[in-house]
Short mmCIF file of C-alpha atoms in Angstrom, two decimals:
data_model
loop_
_atom_site.label_atom_id
_atom_site.label_comp_id
_atom_site.label_asym_id
_atom_site.label_seq_id
_atom_site.Cartn_x
_atom_site.Cartn_y
_atom_site.Cartn_z
CA UNK A 24 101.80 55.01 142.22
CA UNK A 25 104.92 56.97 143.44
CA UNK A 26 108.18 56.28 141.17
CA UNK A 27 110.06 55.03 143.92
CA UNK A 28 107.31 53.73 146.43
CA UNK A 29 108.29 49.90 146.75
CA UNK A 30 111.53 49.72 148.91
CA UNK A 31 113.48 47.21 151.05
CA UNK A 32 115.95 47.47 153.83
CA UNK A 33 118.67 45.16 154.72
CA UNK A 34 122.42 45.42 156.09
CA UNK A 35 123.86 43.22 153.26
CA UNK A 36 127.29 44.07 153.80
CA UNK A 37 127.05 43.20 157.45
CA UNK A 38 125.71 40.06 156.36
CA UNK A 39 128.75 39.63 153.77
CA UNK A 40 130.83 40.27 156.80
CA UNK A 41 129.39 37.78 159.18
CA UNK A 42 128.10 34.95 156.41
CA UNK A 43 130.32 35.47 153.31
CA UNK A 44 127.35 36.15 151.00
CA UNK A 45 128.07 38.01 147.75
CA UNK A 46 126.16 41.31 149.03
CA UNK A 47 125.70 42.99 145.70
CA UNK A 48 124.31 39.91 144.21
CA UNK A 49 121.40 40.07 146.58
CA UNK A 50 120.20 43.18 145.09
CA UNK A 51 118.74 40.88 142.65
CA UNK A 52 116.24 39.73 145.31
CA UNK A 53 115.36 43.43 145.49
CA UNK A 54 114.80 43.68 141.90
CA UNK A 55 112.93 40.39 141.58
CA UNK A 56 110.64 41.60 144.29
CA UNK A 57 109.66 44.53 142.15
CA UNK A 58 111.28 47.29 144.36
CA UNK A 59 113.41 50.09 143.13
CA UNK A 60 114.62 51.32 146.37
CA UNK A 61 116.87 50.20 148.93
CA UNK A 62 117.94 50.98 152.38
CA UNK A 63 121.41 50.12 153.19
CA UNK A 64 123.31 50.53 156.68
CA UNK A 65 126.60 52.40 156.07
CA UNK A 66 127.81 53.40 159.87
CA UNK A 67 130.40 56.05 159.84
CA UNK A 68 132.09 54.14 162.43
CA UNK A 69 132.72 51.10 160.03
CA UNK A 70 133.36 53.07 156.50
CA UNK A 71 135.87 55.47 158.44
CA UNK A 72 138.69 54.84 160.96
CA UNK A 73 138.28 58.47 162.22
CA UNK A 74 136.29 61.61 160.92
CA UNK A 75 139.09 62.21 158.25
CA UNK A 76 140.40 58.79 157.31
CA UNK A 77 138.44 56.28 155.06
CA UNK A 78 138.73 52.30 155.77
CA UNK A 79 139.50 51.01 152.34
CA UNK A 80 138.37 47.69 152.85
CA UNK A 81 135.12 48.74 153.95
CA UNK A 82 134.66 51.50 151.32
CA UNK A 83 135.72 48.87 148.68
CA UNK A 84 132.79 46.51 149.76
CA UNK A 85 130.15 49.47 149.74
CA UNK A 86 131.32 50.78 146.47
CA UNK A 87 130.79 47.37 144.90
CA UNK A 88 127.11 47.26 146.40
CA UNK A 89 126.45 50.89 145.39
CA UNK A 90 127.43 50.20 141.87
CA UNK A 91 125.23 47.14 141.62
CA UNK A 92 122.49 49.18 142.63
CA UNK A 93 123.19 51.83 139.96
CA UNK A 94 123.28 49.13 137.56
CA UNK A 95 119.45 47.85 138.54
CA UNK A 96 118.21 51.49 138.86
CA UNK A 97 117.60 50.95 142.47
CA UNK A 98 117.73 54.46 144.50
CA UNK A 99 120.06 53.97 147.64
CA UNK A 100 119.02 55.34 150.95
CA UNK A 101 122.01 55.03 153.15
CA UNK A 102 121.78 55.39 157.30
CA UNK A 103 124.24 55.47 159.71
CA UNK A 104 123.30 55.44 163.49
CA UNK A 105 126.63 55.29 165.01
CA UNK A 106 129.16 58.29 165.03
CA UNK A 107 132.78 59.22 166.48
CA UNK A 108 133.29 60.99 170.11
CA UNK A 109 136.25 62.93 171.14
CA UNK A 110 139.00 61.90 173.29
CA UNK A 111 137.74 62.67 177.22
CA UNK A 112 134.62 60.52 176.62
CA UNK A 113 134.23 57.45 178.19
CA UNK A 114 133.61 55.95 174.59
CA UNK A 115 135.17 56.48 171.01
CA UNK A 116 132.36 55.32 169.18
CA UNK A 117 128.56 54.51 169.22
CA UNK A 118 125.11 55.85 170.07
CA UNK A 119 126.18 58.15 172.69
CA UNK A 120 126.82 61.68 173.43
CA UNK A 121 128.20 63.75 176.09
CA UNK A 122 125.74 66.17 178.13
CA UNK A 123 124.88 68.89 175.81
CA UNK A 124 127.04 72.09 176.35
CA UNK A 125 127.31 74.42 173.35
CA UNK A 126 130.34 76.33 175.09
CA UNK A 127 132.99 76.54 172.17
CA UNK A 128 135.67 73.43 172.78
CA UNK A 129 133.61 71.49 175.07
CA UNK A 130 133.10 67.75 174.58
CA UNK A 131 129.52 68.47 173.00
CA UNK A 132 130.61 70.74 170.54
CA UNK A 133 133.86 68.64 169.47
CA UNK A 134 131.33 65.71 169.21
CA UNK A 135 129.24 67.78 166.91
CA UNK A 136 132.36 69.04 164.91
CA UNK A 137 133.66 65.32 164.39
CA UNK A 138 129.95 64.64 163.27
CA UNK A 139 130.22 67.21 160.33
CA UNK A 140 133.33 66.60 159.57
CA UNK A 141 132.59 62.38 159.30
CA UNK A 142 129.60 63.14 157.27
CA UNK A 143 131.72 65.13 154.79
CA UNK A 144 134.06 62.18 154.56
CA UNK A 145 131.89 59.73 154.21
CA UNK A 146 129.70 61.25 151.45
CA UNK A 147 132.79 62.43 149.59
CA UNK A 148 133.36 58.83 149.00
CA UNK A 149 130.26 57.90 147.74
CA UNK A 150 128.76 59.96 144.99
CA UNK A 151 126.44 57.16 143.70
CA UNK A 152 124.01 57.47 147.15
CA UNK A 153 120.90 59.84 146.19
CA UNK A 154 119.65 59.95 150.14
CA UNK A 155 121.68 60.26 153.37
CA UNK A 156 119.51 58.84 156.78
CA UNK A 157 121.48 60.91 159.24
CA UNK A 158 120.03 59.09 162.32
CA UNK A 159 117.93 56.28 163.50
CA UNK A 160 115.24 56.25 166.17
CA UNK A 161 117.06 59.07 168.12
CA UNK A 162 113.66 59.44 170.19
CA UNK A 163 114.68 56.09 171.91
CA UNK A 164 117.33 55.70 174.63
CA UNK A 165 118.83 52.71 172.79
CA UNK A 166 119.88 54.83 169.82
CA UNK A 167 120.53 58.00 171.65
CA UNK A 168 121.91 58.08 175.35
CA UNK A 169 124.46 59.60 177.45
CA UNK A 170 128.58 58.80 177.07
CA UNK A 171 129.09 55.42 179.32
CA UNK A 172 125.43 54.49 179.15
CA UNK A 173 125.26 51.19 178.29
CA UNK A 174 128.78 50.54 180.33
CA UNK A 175 126.68 51.69 183.50
CA UNK A 176 123.45 50.59 185.14
CA UNK A 177 121.38 52.28 182.31
CA UNK A 178 119.61 53.91 185.08
CA UNK A 179 120.14 57.74 183.66
CA UNK A 180 119.01 58.33 180.35
CA UNK A 181 118.76 61.43 178.42
CA UNK A 182 115.17 62.79 179.05
CA UNK A 183 112.79 62.80 175.66
CA UNK A 184 113.42 66.61 175.48
CA UNK A 185 117.19 66.26 176.17
CA UNK A 186 117.19 63.77 173.39
CA UNK A 187 115.38 66.22 170.92
CA UNK A 188 117.76 69.07 171.92
CA UNK A 189 120.52 66.86 171.01
CA UNK A 190 118.77 65.48 167.63
CA UNK A 191 118.47 68.77 166.19
CA UNK A 192 121.92 69.70 166.78
CA UNK A 193 123.03 66.72 165.20
CA UNK A 194 121.06 66.78 162.30
CA UNK A 195 122.11 70.60 161.65
CA UNK A 196 125.72 69.39 161.79
CA UNK A 197 125.27 65.93 160.13
CA UNK A 198 123.36 68.16 157.42
CA UNK A 199 126.22 70.40 156.83
CA UNK A 200 128.82 67.90 156.26
CA UNK A 201 126.63 66.10 153.78
CA UNK A 202 125.77 69.20 151.56
CA UNK A 203 129.71 70.37 151.75
CA UNK A 204 130.44 66.88 150.16
CA UNK A 205 127.50 66.80 147.85
CA UNK A 206 124.94 69.59 147.08
CA UNK A 207 123.16 67.05 144.74
CA UNK A 208 122.35 64.59 147.69
CA UNK A 209 119.01 64.68 149.64
CA UNK A 210 119.55 64.50 153.31
CA UNK A 211 116.77 62.68 155.31
CA UNK A 212 115.97 63.53 158.93
CA UNK A 213 116.56 60.94 161.78
CA UNK A 214 113.54 58.48 161.78
CA UNK A 215 111.63 58.64 165.02
CA UNK A 216 109.75 55.25 166.05
CA UNK A 217 107.03 54.49 168.48
CA UNK A 218 106.87 56.27 172.07
CA UNK A 219 106.74 54.49 175.32
CA UNK A 220 108.21 55.49 178.82
CA UNK A 221 110.11 52.13 178.78
CA UNK A 222 111.93 53.15 175.53
CA UNK A 223 112.64 56.72 176.58
CA UNK A 224 109.68 58.54 175.23
CA UNK A 225 107.26 60.83 177.21
CA UNK A 226 103.80 60.77 175.29
CA UNK A 227 101.10 60.09 177.25
CA UNK A 228 100.62 56.45 177.85
CA UNK A 229 96.60 56.58 177.01
CA UNK A 230 97.60 56.99 173.30
CA UNK A 231 98.63 54.30 170.84
CA UNK A 232 102.08 54.16 170.75
CA UNK A 233 102.71 55.04 167.06
CA UNK A 234 101.40 58.35 167.56
CA UNK A 235 104.67 59.00 169.01
CA UNK A 236 106.12 59.72 165.49
CA UNK A 237 103.95 62.97 165.36
CA UNK A 238 104.72 63.66 169.05
CA UNK A 239 108.38 63.64 168.31
CA UNK A 240 108.42 65.51 165.24
CA UNK A 241 106.56 68.34 167.04
CA UNK A 242 109.40 68.63 169.32
CA UNK A 243 112.09 68.41 166.46
CA UNK A 244 109.93 70.95 164.66
CA UNK A 245 109.22 73.41 167.68
CA UNK A 246 112.75 73.53 168.39
CA UNK A 247 114.00 74.33 164.82
CA UNK A 248 111.18 77.29 164.59
CA UNK A 249 112.11 78.46 168.24
CA UNK A 250 114.76 80.81 167.38
CA UNK A 251 117.02 78.86 169.88
CA UNK A 252 118.91 76.52 168.00
CA UNK A 253 121.06 76.90 164.67
CA UNK A 254 118.54 78.09 162.01
CA UNK A 255 114.86 78.28 161.86
CA UNK A 256 114.71 76.89 158.31
CA UNK A 257 114.55 73.45 157.92
CA UNK A 258 116.08 73.28 154.53
CA UNK A 259 119.14 73.74 157.14
CA UNK A 260 118.30 70.30 158.44
CA UNK A 261 116.52 68.03 155.90
CA UNK A 262 115.62 67.81 152.42
CA UNK A 263 112.87 64.57 153.34
CA UNK A 264 111.22 63.61 156.45
CA UNK A 265 111.76 60.07 157.61
CA UNK A 266 109.94 57.58 160.17
CA UNK A 267 109.28 54.49 161.03
CA UNK A 268 105.47 53.44 160.96
CA UNK A 269 105.51 50.03 162.32
CA UNK A 270 102.09 48.46 162.95
CA UNK A 271 101.21 47.36 166.54
CA UNK A 272 97.99 47.05 168.37
CA UNK A 273 95.55 49.86 169.89
CA UNK A 274 95.03 47.76 172.79
CA UNK A 275 97.00 48.28 176.03
CA UNK A 276 100.41 46.77 175.51
CA UNK A 277 103.34 46.39 177.52
CA UNK A 278 106.78 47.14 175.69
CA UNK A 279 107.76 43.35 175.60
CA UNK A 280 104.62 42.55 173.67
CA UNK A 281 104.42 45.22 170.79
CA UNK A 282 105.78 43.15 167.97
CA UNK A 283 104.00 39.98 169.07
CA UNK A 284 100.60 41.96 169.69
CA UNK A 285 99.59 43.36 166.02
CA UNK A 286 96.47 44.46 164.24
CA UNK A 287 95.84 44.50 160.93
CA UNK A 288 96.49 47.84 159.21
CA UNK A 289 93.63 50.21 158.78
CA UNK A 290 92.43 53.55 159.12
CA UNK A 291 94.18 53.89 162.63
CA UNK A 292 97.58 53.01 161.05
CA UNK A 293 96.71 55.74 158.43
CA UNK A 294 96.13 57.89 161.24
CA UNK A 295 99.37 57.39 162.75
CA UNK A 296 101.10 58.77 159.51
CA UNK A 297 98.61 61.41 158.78
CA UNK A 298 99.31 63.05 162.28
CA UNK A 299 102.99 63.02 161.66
CA UNK A 300 102.22 64.76 158.24
CA UNK A 301 100.03 67.45 159.97
CA UNK A 302 102.74 68.30 161.99
CA UNK A 303 104.71 68.98 158.77
CA UNK A 304 102.09 70.97 157.54
CA UNK A 305 101.54 72.63 160.92
CA UNK A 306 105.21 73.93 160.38
CA UNK A 307 105.10 74.76 156.64
CA UNK A 308 106.66 71.74 155.51
CA UNK A 309 103.77 70.34 153.84
CA UNK A 310 105.45 69.95 150.44
CA UNK A 311 108.29 67.46 151.93
CA UNK A 312 108.42 63.94 150.65
CA UNK A 313 108.04 61.21 153.35
CA UNK A 314 110.35 58.22 153.58
CA UNK A 315 109.01 55.40 155.58
CA UNK A 316 112.25 54.03 156.22
CA UNK A 317 111.35 50.81 158.29
CA UNK A 318 107.87 48.99 158.57
CA UNK A 319 107.61 45.29 158.86
CA UNK A 320 106.31 42.10 160.52
CA UNK A 321 107.86 39.43 162.72
CA UNK A 322 106.18 36.05 162.73
CA UNK A 323 108.68 34.25 164.99
CA UNK A 324 108.75 31.19 162.51
CA UNK A 325 104.92 30.49 163.39
CA UNK A 326 103.60 29.39 159.88
CA UNK A 327 100.00 30.86 160.49
CA UNK A 328 101.62 34.18 161.35
CA UNK A 329 103.53 34.22 158.41
CA UNK A 330 100.63 33.78 156.06
CA UNK A 331 98.82 36.32 158.29
CA UNK A 332 101.22 38.98 158.29
CA UNK A 333 101.73 38.51 154.32
CA UNK A 334 97.94 40.02 153.92
CA UNK A 335 98.91 42.52 156.48
CA UNK A 336 101.74 43.67 154.72
CA UNK A 337 100.32 43.94 151.63
CA UNK A 338 97.31 45.75 153.13
CA UNK A 339 99.99 48.29 154.57
CA UNK A 340 101.18 48.90 151.08
CA UNK A 341 98.07 49.39 149.74
CA UNK A 342 97.37 52.16 152.08
CA UNK A 343 100.52 53.68 152.14
CA UNK A 344 100.38 54.04 148.30
CA UNK A 345 97.92 56.27 148.48
CA UNK A 346 99.30 58.94 150.83
CA UNK A 347 100.26 61.37 148.73
CA UNK A 348 103.50 62.65 150.82
CA UNK A 349 105.16 59.37 150.92
CA UNK A 350 107.66 58.71 148.43
CA UNK A 351 108.99 55.30 149.57
CA UNK A 352 108.19 52.52 152.06
CA UNK A 353 111.19 50.34 152.87
CA UNK A 354 109.99 46.88 153.81
CA UNK A 355 112.00 45.75 156.84
CA UNK A 356 113.97 43.31 155.92
CA UNK A 357 115.23 41.47 153.27
CA UNK A 358 116.53 38.42 154.91
CA UNK A 359 115.77 36.59 158.23
CA UNK A 360 118.92 36.57 160.45
CA UNK A 361 119.37 33.16 162.27
CA UNK A 362 122.88 34.50 164.08
CA UNK A 363 120.53 36.86 166.20
CA UNK A 364 119.55 33.81 168.16
CA UNK A 365 123.15 32.69 168.76
CA UNK A 366 124.11 36.24 169.82
CA UNK A 367 121.09 37.02 171.97
CA UNK A 368 119.40 33.94 172.90
CA UNK A 369 115.62 33.18 172.44
CA UNK A 370 113.77 35.58 174.62
CA UNK A 371 110.55 36.34 172.83
CA UNK A 372 111.18 40.04 172.23
CA UNK A 373 114.78 41.01 172.90
CA UNK A 374 116.90 42.60 170.28
CA UNK A 375 119.10 39.52 168.97
CA UNK A 376 116.48 37.14 170.12
CA UNK A 377 113.52 35.12 168.61
CA UNK A 378 111.35 38.44 167.43
CA UNK A 379 114.34 40.07 165.53
CA UNK A 380 115.10 37.14 163.55
CA UNK A 381 111.68 36.74 161.53
CA UNK A 382 111.37 39.88 159.73
CA UNK A 383 112.86 38.56 156.80
CA UNK A 384 111.03 38.54 153.38
CA UNK A 385 113.23 35.77 152.50
CA UNK A 386 115.06 32.73 154.78
CA UNK A 387 118.50 33.13 156.00
CA UNK A 388 121.08 32.23 153.14
CA UNK A 389 121.71 29.34 155.28
CA UNK A 390 118.16 28.27 155.26
CA UNK A 391 118.22 28.25 151.45
CA UNK A 392 117.30 32.09 150.96
CA UNK A 393 113.90 30.65 150.34
CA UNK A 394 110.90 33.35 149.54
CA UNK A 395 108.61 33.74 152.52
CA UNK A 396 104.83 34.35 152.00
CA UNK A 397 105.42 38.18 152.53
CA UNK A 398 107.71 37.96 149.51
CA UNK A 399 104.85 36.84 147.30
CA UNK A 400 102.63 39.42 148.99
CA UNK A 401 104.97 42.11 148.04
CA UNK A 402 105.66 41.12 144.46
CA UNK A 403 101.75 40.89 143.84
CA UNK A 404 101.52 44.68 144.74
CA UNK A 405 104.50 45.39 142.46
CA UNK A 406 103.44 42.88 139.39
CA UNK A 407 107.01 41.79 139.19
CA UNK A 408 106.96 38.28 137.36
CA UNK A 409 110.65 37.16 138.51
CA UNK A 410 111.05 33.70 139.87
CA UNK A 411 111.85 34.57 143.59
CA UNK A 412 112.37 30.60 144.01
CA UNK A 413 114.95 30.30 141.91
CA UNK A 414 117.09 33.81 142.58
CA UNK A 415 116.89 32.68 145.97
CA UNK A 416 118.21 29.21 145.50
CA UNK A 417 120.92 30.57 143.16
CA UNK A 418 121.99 33.32 145.66
CA UNK A 419 122.21 30.42 148.72
CA UNK A 420 124.63 28.57 146.59
CA UNK A 421 127.02 31.26 146.98
CA UNK A 422 127.17 31.43 150.63
CA UNK A 423 130.86 30.84 151.81
#
């Protein structure tokens, strides 16, 4: 087993703001599960008020969380998927970029320069962080789109190729900022996910959606090696490669059914990951380690599904543990989030709806932070003997 194989992801500081939980204390659940890696959300636009100015209150909160992780010997991967935009754009922050224009002084180049400066400022504040994941699912329209896209009718997204042109630019400038601030830190690539036309991909629709990770990585690597971007050396963009290998079905499935139509992880799920790794090998990067920075299951509160997906989670971990290129698999996510229902309604597969609520390994703190079936499945894999029920009950009492 790899030294840091078992991981969990959760935006604990966001939960602290929203619910009044003691975020650092909730790392005891991570340790209790037997996990020694944690993925945390550290958005540039929350930790900083502008690319050069820290937000002292947010810095304090995250510092406490990171210091507790260090005490527990939990390796942190910190991810941001928001950034600042220059004056002249319709937005000032978000997941948006101006149209690609490499002319010096253009809005696009200003945005890239702000991105480098933002990462420099952020990383300088947090030497505790071992790994910085510099982007999230940029192959999807939701996480990389034109300036003003969400304020319009969303009918004119970037094409799949435009997104990857921009993603390669952003990785280069972000990595430069990280390394200027802390040469010892590791940079993880942005994490591609599935590909469907409805979500912004261009992979042929006769392929299973999770081959979209390999499809996207090939677009990234081919650009870097083309000589038409900033460097042909992948070291100048990332140290580790990250992706999101969620478990979906191989049967024809509409976008709306993806998280609800799930097959048991098997050789096909391994094939999704192996295909992505073969892309790395194709371009001379077979020596790099991989972070599976999100993968998990939502049961929509259905007890039968909860039990079934606990078994699926265990099977997924068993398969991934045998893949020599995988450093860490971060189970998504630590806690249910009931407030998703209040924010987004109860549509079955709407972000912020029922599907999004029930990825948790433990129940929402307002429901007692009880271990769910997946918690025991993960604990069985790690051989931890911690009393998860007692840990959760103690933490639930601290909610303000």
